[in-house]
Coordinates of C-alpha atoms and ligand atoms in Angstrom, one line a residue:
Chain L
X1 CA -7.6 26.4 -19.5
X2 CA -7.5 23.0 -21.4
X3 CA -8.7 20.1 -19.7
X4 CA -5.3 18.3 -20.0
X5 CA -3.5 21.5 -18.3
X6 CA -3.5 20.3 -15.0
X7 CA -1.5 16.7 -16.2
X8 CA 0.8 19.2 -17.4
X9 CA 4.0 18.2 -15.0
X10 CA 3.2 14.5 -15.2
X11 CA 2.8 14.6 -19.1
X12 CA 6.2 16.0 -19.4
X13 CA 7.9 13.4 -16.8
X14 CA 6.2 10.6 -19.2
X15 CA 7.5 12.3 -22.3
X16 CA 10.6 12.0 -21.0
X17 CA 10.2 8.3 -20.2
X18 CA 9.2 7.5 -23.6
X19 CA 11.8 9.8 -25.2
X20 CA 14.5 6.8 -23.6
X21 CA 12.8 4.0 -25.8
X22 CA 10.0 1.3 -24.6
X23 CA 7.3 3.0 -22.4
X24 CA 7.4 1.1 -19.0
X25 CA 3.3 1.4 -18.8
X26 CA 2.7 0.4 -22.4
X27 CA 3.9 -3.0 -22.5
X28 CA 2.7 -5.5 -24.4
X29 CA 2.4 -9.2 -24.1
X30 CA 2.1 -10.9 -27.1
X31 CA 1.6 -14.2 -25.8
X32 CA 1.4 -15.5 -22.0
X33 CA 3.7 -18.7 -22.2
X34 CA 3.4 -20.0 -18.8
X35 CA 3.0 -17.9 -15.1
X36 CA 6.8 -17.0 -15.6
X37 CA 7.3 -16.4 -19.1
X38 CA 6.0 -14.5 -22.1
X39 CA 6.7 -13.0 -25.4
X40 CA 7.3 -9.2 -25.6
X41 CA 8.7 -7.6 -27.8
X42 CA 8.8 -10.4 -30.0
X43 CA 11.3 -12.5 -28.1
X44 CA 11.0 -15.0 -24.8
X45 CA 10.7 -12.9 -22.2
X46 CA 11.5 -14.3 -18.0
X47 CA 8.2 -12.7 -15.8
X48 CA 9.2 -11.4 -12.3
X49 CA 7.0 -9.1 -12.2
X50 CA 3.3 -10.6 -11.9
X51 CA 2.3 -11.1 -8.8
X52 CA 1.5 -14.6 -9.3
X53 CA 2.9 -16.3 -6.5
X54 CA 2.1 -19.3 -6.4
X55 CA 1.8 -19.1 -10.4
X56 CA -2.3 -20.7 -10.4
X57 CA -3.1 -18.7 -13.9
X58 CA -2.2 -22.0 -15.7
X59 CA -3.2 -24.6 -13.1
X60 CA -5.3 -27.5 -14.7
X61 CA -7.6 -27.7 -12.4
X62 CA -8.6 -23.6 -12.5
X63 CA -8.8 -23.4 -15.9
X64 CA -10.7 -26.5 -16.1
X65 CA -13.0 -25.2 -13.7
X66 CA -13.4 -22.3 -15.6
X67 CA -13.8 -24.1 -18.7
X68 CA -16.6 -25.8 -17.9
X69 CA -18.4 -22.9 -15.6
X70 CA -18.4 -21.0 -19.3
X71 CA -20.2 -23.7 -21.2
X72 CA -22.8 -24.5 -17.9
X73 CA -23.1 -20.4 -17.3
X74 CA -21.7 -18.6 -19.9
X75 CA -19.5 -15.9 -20.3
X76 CA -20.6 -13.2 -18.0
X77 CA -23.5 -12.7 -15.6
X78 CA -24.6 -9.0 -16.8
X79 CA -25.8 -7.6 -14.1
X80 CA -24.8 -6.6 -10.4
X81 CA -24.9 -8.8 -7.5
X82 CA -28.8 -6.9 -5.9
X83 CA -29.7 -8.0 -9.6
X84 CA -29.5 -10.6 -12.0
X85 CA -26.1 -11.0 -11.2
X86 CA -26.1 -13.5 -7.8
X87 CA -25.4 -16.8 -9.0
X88 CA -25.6 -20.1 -6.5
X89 CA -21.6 -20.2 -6.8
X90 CA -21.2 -16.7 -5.9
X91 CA -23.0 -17.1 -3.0
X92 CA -21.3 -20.8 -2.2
X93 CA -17.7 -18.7 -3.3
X94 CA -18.6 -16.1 -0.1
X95 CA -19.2 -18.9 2.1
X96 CA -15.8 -20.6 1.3
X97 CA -13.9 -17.6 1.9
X98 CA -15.8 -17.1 5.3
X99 CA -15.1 -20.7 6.4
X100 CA -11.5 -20.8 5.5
X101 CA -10.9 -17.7 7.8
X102 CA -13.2 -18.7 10.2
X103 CA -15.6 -15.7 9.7
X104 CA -19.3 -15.8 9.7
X105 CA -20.0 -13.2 6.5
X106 CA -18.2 -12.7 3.2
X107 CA -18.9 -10.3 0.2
X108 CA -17.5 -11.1 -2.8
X109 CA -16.7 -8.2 -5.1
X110 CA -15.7 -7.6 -8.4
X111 CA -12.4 -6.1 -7.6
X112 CA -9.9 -5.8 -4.8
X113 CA -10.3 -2.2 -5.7
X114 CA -13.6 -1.6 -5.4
X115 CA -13.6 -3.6 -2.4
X116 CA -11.3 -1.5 -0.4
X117 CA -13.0 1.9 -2.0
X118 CA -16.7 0.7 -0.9
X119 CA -16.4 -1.1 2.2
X120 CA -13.7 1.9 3.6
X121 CA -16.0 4.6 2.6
X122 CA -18.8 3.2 3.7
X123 CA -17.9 1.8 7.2
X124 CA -16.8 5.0 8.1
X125 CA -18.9 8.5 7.8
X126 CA -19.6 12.1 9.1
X127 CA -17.7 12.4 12.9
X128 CA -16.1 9.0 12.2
X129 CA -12.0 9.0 12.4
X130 CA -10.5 6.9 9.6
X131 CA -6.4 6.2 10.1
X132 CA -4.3 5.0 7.1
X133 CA -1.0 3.7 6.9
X134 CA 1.3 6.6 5.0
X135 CA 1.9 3.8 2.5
X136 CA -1.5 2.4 1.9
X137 CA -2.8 1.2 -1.5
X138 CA -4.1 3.4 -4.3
X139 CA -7.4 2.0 -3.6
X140 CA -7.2 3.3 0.3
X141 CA -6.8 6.8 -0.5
X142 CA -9.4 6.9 -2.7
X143 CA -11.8 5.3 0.0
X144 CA -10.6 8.7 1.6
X145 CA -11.7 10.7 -0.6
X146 CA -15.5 9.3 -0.9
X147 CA -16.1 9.3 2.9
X148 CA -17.1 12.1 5.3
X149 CA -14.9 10.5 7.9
X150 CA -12.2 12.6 9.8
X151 CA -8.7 11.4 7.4
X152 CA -5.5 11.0 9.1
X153 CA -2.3 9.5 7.8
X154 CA 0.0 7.4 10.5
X155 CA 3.9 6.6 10.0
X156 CA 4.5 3.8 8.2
X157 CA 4.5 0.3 9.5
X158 CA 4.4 2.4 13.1
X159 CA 2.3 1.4 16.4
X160 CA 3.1 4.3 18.4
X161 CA 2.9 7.1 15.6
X162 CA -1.0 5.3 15.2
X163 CA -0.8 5.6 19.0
X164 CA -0.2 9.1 19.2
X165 CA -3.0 10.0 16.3
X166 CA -5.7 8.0 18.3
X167 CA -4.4 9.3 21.6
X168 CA -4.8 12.4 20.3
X169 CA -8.5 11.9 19.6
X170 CA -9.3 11.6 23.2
X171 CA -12.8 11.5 24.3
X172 CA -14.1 12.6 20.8
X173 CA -17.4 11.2 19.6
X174 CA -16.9 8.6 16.5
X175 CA -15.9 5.4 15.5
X176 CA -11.8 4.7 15.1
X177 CA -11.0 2.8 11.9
X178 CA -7.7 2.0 10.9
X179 CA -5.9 0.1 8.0
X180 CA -3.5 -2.0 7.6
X181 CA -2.1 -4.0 5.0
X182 CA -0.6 -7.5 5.3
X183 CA 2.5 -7.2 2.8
X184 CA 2.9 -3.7 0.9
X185 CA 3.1 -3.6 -2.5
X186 CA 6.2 -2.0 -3.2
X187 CA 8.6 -3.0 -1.0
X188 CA 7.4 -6.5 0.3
X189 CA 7.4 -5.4 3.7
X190 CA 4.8 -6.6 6.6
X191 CA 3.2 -4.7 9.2
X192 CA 4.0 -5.2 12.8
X193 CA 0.2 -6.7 13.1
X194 CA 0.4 -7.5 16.8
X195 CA 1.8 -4.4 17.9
X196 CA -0.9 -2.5 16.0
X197 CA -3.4 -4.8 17.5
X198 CA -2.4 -3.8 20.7
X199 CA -2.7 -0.3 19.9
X200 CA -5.8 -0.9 18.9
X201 CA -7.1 -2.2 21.4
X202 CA -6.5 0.1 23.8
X203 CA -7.9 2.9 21.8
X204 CA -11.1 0.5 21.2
X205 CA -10.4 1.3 17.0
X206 CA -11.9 -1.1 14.5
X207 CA -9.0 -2.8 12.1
X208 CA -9.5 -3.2 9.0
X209 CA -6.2 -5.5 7.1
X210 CA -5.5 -5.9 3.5
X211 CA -4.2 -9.0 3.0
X212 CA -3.6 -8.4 -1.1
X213 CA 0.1 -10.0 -1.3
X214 CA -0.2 -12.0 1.9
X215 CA -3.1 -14.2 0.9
X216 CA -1.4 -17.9 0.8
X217 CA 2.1 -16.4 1.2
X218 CA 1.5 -15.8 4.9
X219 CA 0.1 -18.0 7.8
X220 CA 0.4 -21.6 8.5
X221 CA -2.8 -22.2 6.2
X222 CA -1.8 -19.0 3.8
X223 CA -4.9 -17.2 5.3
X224 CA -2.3 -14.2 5.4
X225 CA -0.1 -11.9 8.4
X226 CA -3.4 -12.1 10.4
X227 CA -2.7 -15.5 10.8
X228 CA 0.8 -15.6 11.3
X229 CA 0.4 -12.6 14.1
X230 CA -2.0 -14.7 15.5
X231 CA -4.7 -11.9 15.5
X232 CA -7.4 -13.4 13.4
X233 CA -9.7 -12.8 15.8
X234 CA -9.0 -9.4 16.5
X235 CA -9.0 -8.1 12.9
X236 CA -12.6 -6.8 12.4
X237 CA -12.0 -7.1 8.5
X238 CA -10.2 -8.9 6.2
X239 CA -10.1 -7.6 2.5
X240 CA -8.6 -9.3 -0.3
X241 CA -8.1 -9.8 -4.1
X242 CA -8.2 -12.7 -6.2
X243 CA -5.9 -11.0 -8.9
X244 CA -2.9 -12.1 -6.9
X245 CA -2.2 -15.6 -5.4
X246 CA -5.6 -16.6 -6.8
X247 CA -4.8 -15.9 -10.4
X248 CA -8.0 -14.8 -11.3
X249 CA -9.5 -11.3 -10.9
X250 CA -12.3 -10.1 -7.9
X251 CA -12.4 -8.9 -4.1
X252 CA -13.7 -9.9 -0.9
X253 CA -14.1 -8.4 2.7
X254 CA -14.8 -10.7 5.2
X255 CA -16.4 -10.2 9.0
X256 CA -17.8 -11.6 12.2
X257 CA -19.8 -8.6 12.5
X258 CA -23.7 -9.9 13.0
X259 CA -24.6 -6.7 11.0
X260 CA -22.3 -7.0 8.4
X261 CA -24.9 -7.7 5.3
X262 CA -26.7 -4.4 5.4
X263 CA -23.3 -3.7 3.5
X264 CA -25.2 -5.6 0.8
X265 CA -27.3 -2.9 0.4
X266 CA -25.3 0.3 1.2
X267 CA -21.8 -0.2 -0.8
X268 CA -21.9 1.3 -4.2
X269 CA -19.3 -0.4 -5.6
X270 CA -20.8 -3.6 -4.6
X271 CA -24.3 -2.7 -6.2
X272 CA -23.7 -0.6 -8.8
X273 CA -21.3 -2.5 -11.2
X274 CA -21.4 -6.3 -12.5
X275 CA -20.8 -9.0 -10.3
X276 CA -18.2 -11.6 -11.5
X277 CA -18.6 -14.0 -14.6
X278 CA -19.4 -17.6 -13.7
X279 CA -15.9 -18.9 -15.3
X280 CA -13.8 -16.6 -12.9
X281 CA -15.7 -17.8 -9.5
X282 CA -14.8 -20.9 -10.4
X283 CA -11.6 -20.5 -11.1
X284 CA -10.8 -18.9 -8.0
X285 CA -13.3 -21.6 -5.8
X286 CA -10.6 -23.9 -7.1
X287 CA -7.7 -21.8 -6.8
X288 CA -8.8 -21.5 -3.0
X289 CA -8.9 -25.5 -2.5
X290 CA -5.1 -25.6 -3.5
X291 CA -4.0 -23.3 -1.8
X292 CA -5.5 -24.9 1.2
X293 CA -4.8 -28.6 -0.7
X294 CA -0.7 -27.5 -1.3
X295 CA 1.2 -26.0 1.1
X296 CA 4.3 -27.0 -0.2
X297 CA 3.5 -24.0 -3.1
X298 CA 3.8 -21.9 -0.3
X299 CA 6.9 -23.0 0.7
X300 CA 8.7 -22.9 -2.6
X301 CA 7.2 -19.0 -2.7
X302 CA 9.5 -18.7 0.2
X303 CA 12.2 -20.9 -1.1
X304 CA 12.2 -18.2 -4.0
X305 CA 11.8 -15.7 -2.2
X306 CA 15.5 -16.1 -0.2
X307 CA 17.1 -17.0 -3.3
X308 CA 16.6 -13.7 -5.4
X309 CA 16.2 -11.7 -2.5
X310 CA 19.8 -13.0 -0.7
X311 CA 21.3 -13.5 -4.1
X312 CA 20.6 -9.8 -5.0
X313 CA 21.7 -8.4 -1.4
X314 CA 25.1 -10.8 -1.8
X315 CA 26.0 -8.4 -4.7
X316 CA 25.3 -5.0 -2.8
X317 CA 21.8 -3.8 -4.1
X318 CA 19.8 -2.1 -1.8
X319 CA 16.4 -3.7 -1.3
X320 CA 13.1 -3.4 0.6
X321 CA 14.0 -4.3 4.5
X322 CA 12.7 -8.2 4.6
X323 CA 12.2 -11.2 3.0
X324 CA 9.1 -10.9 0.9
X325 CA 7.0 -12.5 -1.8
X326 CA 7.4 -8.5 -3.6
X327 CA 11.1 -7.7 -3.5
X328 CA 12.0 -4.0 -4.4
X329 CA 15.0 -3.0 -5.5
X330 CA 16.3 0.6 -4.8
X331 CA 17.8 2.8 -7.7
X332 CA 18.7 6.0 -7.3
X333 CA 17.0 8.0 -9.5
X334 CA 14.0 7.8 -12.0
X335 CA 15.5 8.0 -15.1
X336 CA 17.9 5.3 -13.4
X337 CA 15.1 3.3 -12.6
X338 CA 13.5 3.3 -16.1
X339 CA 16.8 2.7 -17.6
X340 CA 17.6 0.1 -16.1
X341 CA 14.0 -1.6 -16.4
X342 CA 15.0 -1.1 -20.2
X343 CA 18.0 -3.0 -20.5
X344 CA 16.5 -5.7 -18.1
X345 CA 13.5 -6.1 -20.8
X346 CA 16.3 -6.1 -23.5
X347 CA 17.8 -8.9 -21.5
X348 CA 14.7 -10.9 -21.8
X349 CA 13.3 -10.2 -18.2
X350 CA 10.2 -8.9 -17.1
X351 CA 9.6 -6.8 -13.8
X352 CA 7.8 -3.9 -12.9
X353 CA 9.3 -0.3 -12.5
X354 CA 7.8 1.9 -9.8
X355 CA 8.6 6.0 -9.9
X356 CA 7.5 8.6 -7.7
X357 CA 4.7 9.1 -7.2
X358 CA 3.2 6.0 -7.1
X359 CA 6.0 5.2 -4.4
X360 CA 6.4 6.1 -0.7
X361 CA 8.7 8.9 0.3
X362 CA 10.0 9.6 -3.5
X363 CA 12.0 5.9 -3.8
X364 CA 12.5 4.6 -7.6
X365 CA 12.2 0.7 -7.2
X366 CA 12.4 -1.7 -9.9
X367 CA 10.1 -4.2 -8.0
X368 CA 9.6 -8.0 -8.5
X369 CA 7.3 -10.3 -7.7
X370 CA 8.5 -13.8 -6.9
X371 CA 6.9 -16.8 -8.2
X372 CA 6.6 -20.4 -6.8
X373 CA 7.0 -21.6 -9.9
X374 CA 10.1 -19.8 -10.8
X375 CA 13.1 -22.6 -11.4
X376 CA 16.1 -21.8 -9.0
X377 CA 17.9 -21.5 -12.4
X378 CA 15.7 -18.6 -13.7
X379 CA 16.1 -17.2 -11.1
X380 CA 20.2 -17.2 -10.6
X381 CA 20.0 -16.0 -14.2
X382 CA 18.2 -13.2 -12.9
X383 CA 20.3 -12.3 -10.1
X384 CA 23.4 -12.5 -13.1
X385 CA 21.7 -10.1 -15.8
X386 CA 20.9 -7.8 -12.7
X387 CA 24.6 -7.5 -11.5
X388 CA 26.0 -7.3 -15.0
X389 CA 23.3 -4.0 -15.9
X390 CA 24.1 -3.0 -12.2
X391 CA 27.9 -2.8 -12.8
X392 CA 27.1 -1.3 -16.0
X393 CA 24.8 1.6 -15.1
X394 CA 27.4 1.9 -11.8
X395 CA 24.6 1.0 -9.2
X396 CA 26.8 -1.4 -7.9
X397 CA 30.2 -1.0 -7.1
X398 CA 32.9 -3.3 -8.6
X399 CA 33.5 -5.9 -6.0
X400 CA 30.6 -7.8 -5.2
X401 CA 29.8 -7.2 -1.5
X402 CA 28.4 -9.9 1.0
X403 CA 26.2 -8.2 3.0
X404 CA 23.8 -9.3 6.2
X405 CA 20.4 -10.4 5.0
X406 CA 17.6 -8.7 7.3
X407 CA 14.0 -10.7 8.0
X408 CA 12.7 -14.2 7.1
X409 CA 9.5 -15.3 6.8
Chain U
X1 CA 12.5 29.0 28.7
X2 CA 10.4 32.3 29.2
X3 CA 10.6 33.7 25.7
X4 CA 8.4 31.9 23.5
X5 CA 9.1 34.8 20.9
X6 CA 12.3 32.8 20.4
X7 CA 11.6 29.1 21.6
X8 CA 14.1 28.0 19.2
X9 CA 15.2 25.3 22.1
X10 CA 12.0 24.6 23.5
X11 CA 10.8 23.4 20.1
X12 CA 13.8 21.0 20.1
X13 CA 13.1 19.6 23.2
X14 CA 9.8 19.0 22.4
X15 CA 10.6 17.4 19.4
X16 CA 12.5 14.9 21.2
X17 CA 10.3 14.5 23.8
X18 CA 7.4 13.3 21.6
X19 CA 9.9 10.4 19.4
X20 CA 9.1 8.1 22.1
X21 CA 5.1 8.2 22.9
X22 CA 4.5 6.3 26.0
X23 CA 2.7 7.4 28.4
X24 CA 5.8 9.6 30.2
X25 CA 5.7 11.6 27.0
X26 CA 2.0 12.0 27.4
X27 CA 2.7 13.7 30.6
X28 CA 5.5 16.3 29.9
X29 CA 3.1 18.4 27.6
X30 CA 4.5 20.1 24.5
X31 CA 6.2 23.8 24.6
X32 CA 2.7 25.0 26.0
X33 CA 3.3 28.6 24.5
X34 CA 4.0 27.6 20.5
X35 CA 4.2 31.0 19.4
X36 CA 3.1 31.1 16.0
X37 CA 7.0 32.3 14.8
X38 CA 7.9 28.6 16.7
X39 CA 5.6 27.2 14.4
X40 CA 6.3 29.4 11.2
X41 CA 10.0 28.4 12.0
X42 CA 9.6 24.9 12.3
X43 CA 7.4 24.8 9.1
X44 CA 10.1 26.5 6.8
X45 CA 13.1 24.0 8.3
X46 CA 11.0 21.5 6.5
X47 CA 10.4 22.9 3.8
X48 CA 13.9 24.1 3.3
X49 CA 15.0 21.6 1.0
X50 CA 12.3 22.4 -1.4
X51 CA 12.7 26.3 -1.6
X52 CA 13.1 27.5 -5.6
X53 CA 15.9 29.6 -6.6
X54 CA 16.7 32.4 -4.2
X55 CA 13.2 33.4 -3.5
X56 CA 12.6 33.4 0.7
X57 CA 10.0 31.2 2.0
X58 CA 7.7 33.5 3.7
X59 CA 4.2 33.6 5.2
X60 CA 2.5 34.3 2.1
X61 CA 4.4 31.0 0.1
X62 CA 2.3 29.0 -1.4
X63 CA 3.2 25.3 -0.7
X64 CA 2.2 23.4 -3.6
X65 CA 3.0 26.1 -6.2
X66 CA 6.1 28.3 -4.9
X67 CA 8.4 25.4 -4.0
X68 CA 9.5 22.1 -5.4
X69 CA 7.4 19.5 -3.2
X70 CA 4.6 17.2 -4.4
X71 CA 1.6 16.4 -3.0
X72 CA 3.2 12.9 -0.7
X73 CA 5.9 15.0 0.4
X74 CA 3.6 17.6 1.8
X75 CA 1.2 15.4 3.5
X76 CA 4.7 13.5 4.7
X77 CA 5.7 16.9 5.9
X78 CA 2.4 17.5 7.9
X79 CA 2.7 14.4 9.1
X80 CA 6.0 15.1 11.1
X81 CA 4.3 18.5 11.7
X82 CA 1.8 17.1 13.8
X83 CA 4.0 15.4 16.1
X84 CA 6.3 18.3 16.9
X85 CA 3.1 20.1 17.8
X86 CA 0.8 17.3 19.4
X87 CA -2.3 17.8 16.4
X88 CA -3.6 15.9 14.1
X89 CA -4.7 16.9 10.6
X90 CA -7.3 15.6 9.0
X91 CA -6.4 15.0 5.4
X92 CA -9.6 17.0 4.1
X93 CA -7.8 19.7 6.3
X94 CA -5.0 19.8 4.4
X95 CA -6.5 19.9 1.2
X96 CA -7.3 23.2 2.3
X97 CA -4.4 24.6 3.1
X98 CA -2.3 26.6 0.7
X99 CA -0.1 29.3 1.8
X100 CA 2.9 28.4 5.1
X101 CA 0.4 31.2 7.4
X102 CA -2.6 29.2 6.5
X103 CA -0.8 26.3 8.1
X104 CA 0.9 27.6 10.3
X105 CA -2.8 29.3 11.5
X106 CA -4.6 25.8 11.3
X107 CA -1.6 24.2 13.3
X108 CA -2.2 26.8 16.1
X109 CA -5.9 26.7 16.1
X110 CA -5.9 22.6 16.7
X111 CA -3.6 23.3 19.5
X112 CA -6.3 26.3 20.9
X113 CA -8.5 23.6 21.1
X114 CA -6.6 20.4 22.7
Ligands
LIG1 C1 -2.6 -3.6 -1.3 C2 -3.5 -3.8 -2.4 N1 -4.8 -3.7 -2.2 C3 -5.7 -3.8 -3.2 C4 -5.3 -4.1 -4.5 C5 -6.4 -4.2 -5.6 O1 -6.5 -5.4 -6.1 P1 -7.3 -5.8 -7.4 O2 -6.3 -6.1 -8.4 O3 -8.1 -6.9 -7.0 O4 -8.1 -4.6 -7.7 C6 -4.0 -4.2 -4.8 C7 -3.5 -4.5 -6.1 O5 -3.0 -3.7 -6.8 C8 -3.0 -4.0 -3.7 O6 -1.7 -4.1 -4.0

């Protein structure tokens, strides 16, 4: 048996994407224009697809920060953060994010990844019970599979399926951890924190929330759904990326728990890789103070958000169940789904296509991120290339529909 | 009621009887007697959908390789599984399992043991 004989299935689904034409996961940029627009493919291209929201890649004051990190610092740190690699700012970046959720201890990692896959495999171990979210993150299930914990899978976005599971564990010996994640990646929607709290609670289970896509989209300060729920204080841990609303690239985890900083010492992907380079933890340092100095960023997010996600529902396509800074759009099929991602592209707009099985229950989504700095005219140009391919490909039917628009913010 | 042999109904009352877990449902236990044919059964209606060609799902079908479903859909599957039957498996668990008796035998063992 070859080594490559196991990828047999997926190798021919892919084939069969790139038979079509442009290969959704090869895409090139040429040349980043701005946070919404490139070149690919030679040609202008519109980005809704980025998750960039609130469009800090080309802020002044980031990239000057970064700037000028590079010439004090230089380029990278070149070593792990039990190394050579804990630098002053590192260490002032982890208390920044701890104040501005209130927390007394932060760790700063390298990527929202590898924070997930660390801290989740290491908080919980042998006779431990670990509950996930059906629809949790990549970087979740792999925390799974590196722990010795007890793994089991709850409904979706549902209290009393977790309820059951941890009612089920009785008087077993073990800690309860479960995770949640602010706003889910594909189809925008947000947990029903308080409920799960609740649950919680009464179980006595840790929580553990991943506030990826809700970091500055969510909470009267942007500190995420643990804000807006009101439940700061009963989250346990708060991971999060800097790759998203940050614009940069790294993780963090943050906790009141007094004991938290043996993690220091016992999460591999913490001390085993290199920490991040001076230019980035500046970046995001600064990223963080506008995000706390400019709400109003947030509220154009949202702004954005109604307008593609009500425009789009107006003409009958099926989307992800609330207002969200990720809006998915349901198609019905995969080869649907990459088709239509094609002749978007050929239009001269940019999202992402999502295909089983990096998608819950088997949906093909073409899924868009929205962008504060999206102009209300890019993005009713959006919502008119989408209706015309729409009608084309007959995902929409004729007439457009007006249909009720579910959630806010 | 008696015949557990054939608990066809009692399976579907269970089933709704466990949608709604507060602590009423906690009370009214489960079909007490799942016969392992109740739990055979209920494991081939989900798996229905993903039979290939005309070839029965039986005992000895293997899951992962015999029918149509991927890997989400199964753990999706056991996932419904558990409530019907009041268990919980653990994802390492699963891993294991191969063939519809070996889950059907692992569904029934976690029950032995509530
Ligand atoms: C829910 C969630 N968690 C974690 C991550 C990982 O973030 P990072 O890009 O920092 O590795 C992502 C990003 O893909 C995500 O969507």
């Amino acid at each position: 048996m070859g080594l490559f004989d196991r990828h047999a299935g997926l190798l021919e689904a892919y084939r069969d994407v790139r038979t079509t034409g442009a290969d959704p996961f090869q895409i090139r940029m040429e040349r980043v224009l701005s946070p919404t627009e490139a070149i690919i493919n030679g040609r202008k291209t519109l980005l809704v697809g980025t998750n960039n929201y609130f469009g800090l890649t080309f802020d002044p004051s980031c990239m000057e920060a970064a700037i000028e990190a590079i010439r004090a610092e230089g380029t990278g740190t070149t070593g792990s953060r039990i190394a050579n690699g804990s630098y002053s700012e590192h260490v002032l970046l982890e208390e920044e994010i701890a104040a501005f959720y209130g927390k007394k201890h932060c760790m700063v990692f390298t990527t929202g990844y590898q924070a997930n896959l660390g801290v989740i495999s290491t908080l919980v171990g042998q006779g431990d019970h670990l509950l996930i979210d059906a629809d949790s993150h990549a970087s979740i299930y792999d925390a799974c599979k590196m722990t010795q914990a007890e793994v089991v899978r709850f409904k979706h976005n549902d209290p009393s399926s977790l309820e059951s599971r941890l009612r089920r564990l009785g008087d077993k010996s073990g800690n309860r951890l479960v995770i949640l994640e602010g706003i889910y990646s594909m189809l925008g929607d947000s947990a029903p924190l308080r409920e799960f709290v609740d649950v919680c609670k009464k179980y006595g289970a840790y929580v553990l929330v991943d506030e990826a896509h809700s970091l500055g989209a969510l909470g009267e300060t942007g500190r995420g759904l643990c804000e807006s729920a009101g439940v700061l204080d009963d989250c346990h841990f708060i991971v999060g990326t800097f790759s998203k609303t940050l614009g940069a690239i790294g993780g963090y985890c943050v906790s009141n728990d007094p004991d938290f900083d043996i993690l220091r010492v016992t999460v591999r992907s913490y001390m085993f890789t290199a920490s991040l380079p001076p230019s980035i933890v500046a970046s995001v340092r600064q990223a963080l103070r506008v995000v706390q100095a400019r709400p109003e960023l947030r509220k154009q997010l949202w702004d954005n958000v109604a307008t593609l996600y009500d425009g789009l529902a107006a003409q009958g396509f099926k989307l992800g169940p609330e207002h969200g800074p990720v809006v998915g759009v349901h198609l019905p099929d995969r080869m649907l789904a990459i088709g239509f991602w094609r002749a978007m592209l050929d239009a001269g707009i940019y999202v992402n296509v999502a295909v089983p099985p990096a998608t819950p229950n088997g949906v093909s989504l073409l899924r868009c991120s929205v962008c504060a700095a999206h102009t209300p005219e890019q993005l009713q140009h959006m919502i008119e290339v989408m209706t015309g391919i729409g009608r084309q490909l007959g995902v929409l039917s004729g007439a457009p529909k007006l249909r009720v628009v579910a959630g806010s913010r | 009621m008696s015949d557990p042999g054939t608990g066809e109904q009692l399976l579907r009352t269970a089933h709704q009887l466990i949608v709604e877990n507060d602590d009423i449902a906690n009370t009214l236990e489960l079909p007490r007697l799942a016969s392992r044919l109740d739990v055979i059964r209920e494991i081939c209606r989900h798996l229905a959908p993903y039979q290939a060609g005309e070839r029965p799902i039986v005992g000895a079908t293997v899951i992962a390789k015999d029918l149509t479903i991927d890997s989400l859909a199964i753990m999706d599957m056991v996932m419904e599984l558990e409530d019907s039957f009041d268990v919980s498996i653990p994802m390492n668990v699963v891993a294991e399992i191969h063939t519809v008796d070996q889950l059907a035998d692992t569904i029934l063992d976690l029950r032995a043991k509530r």
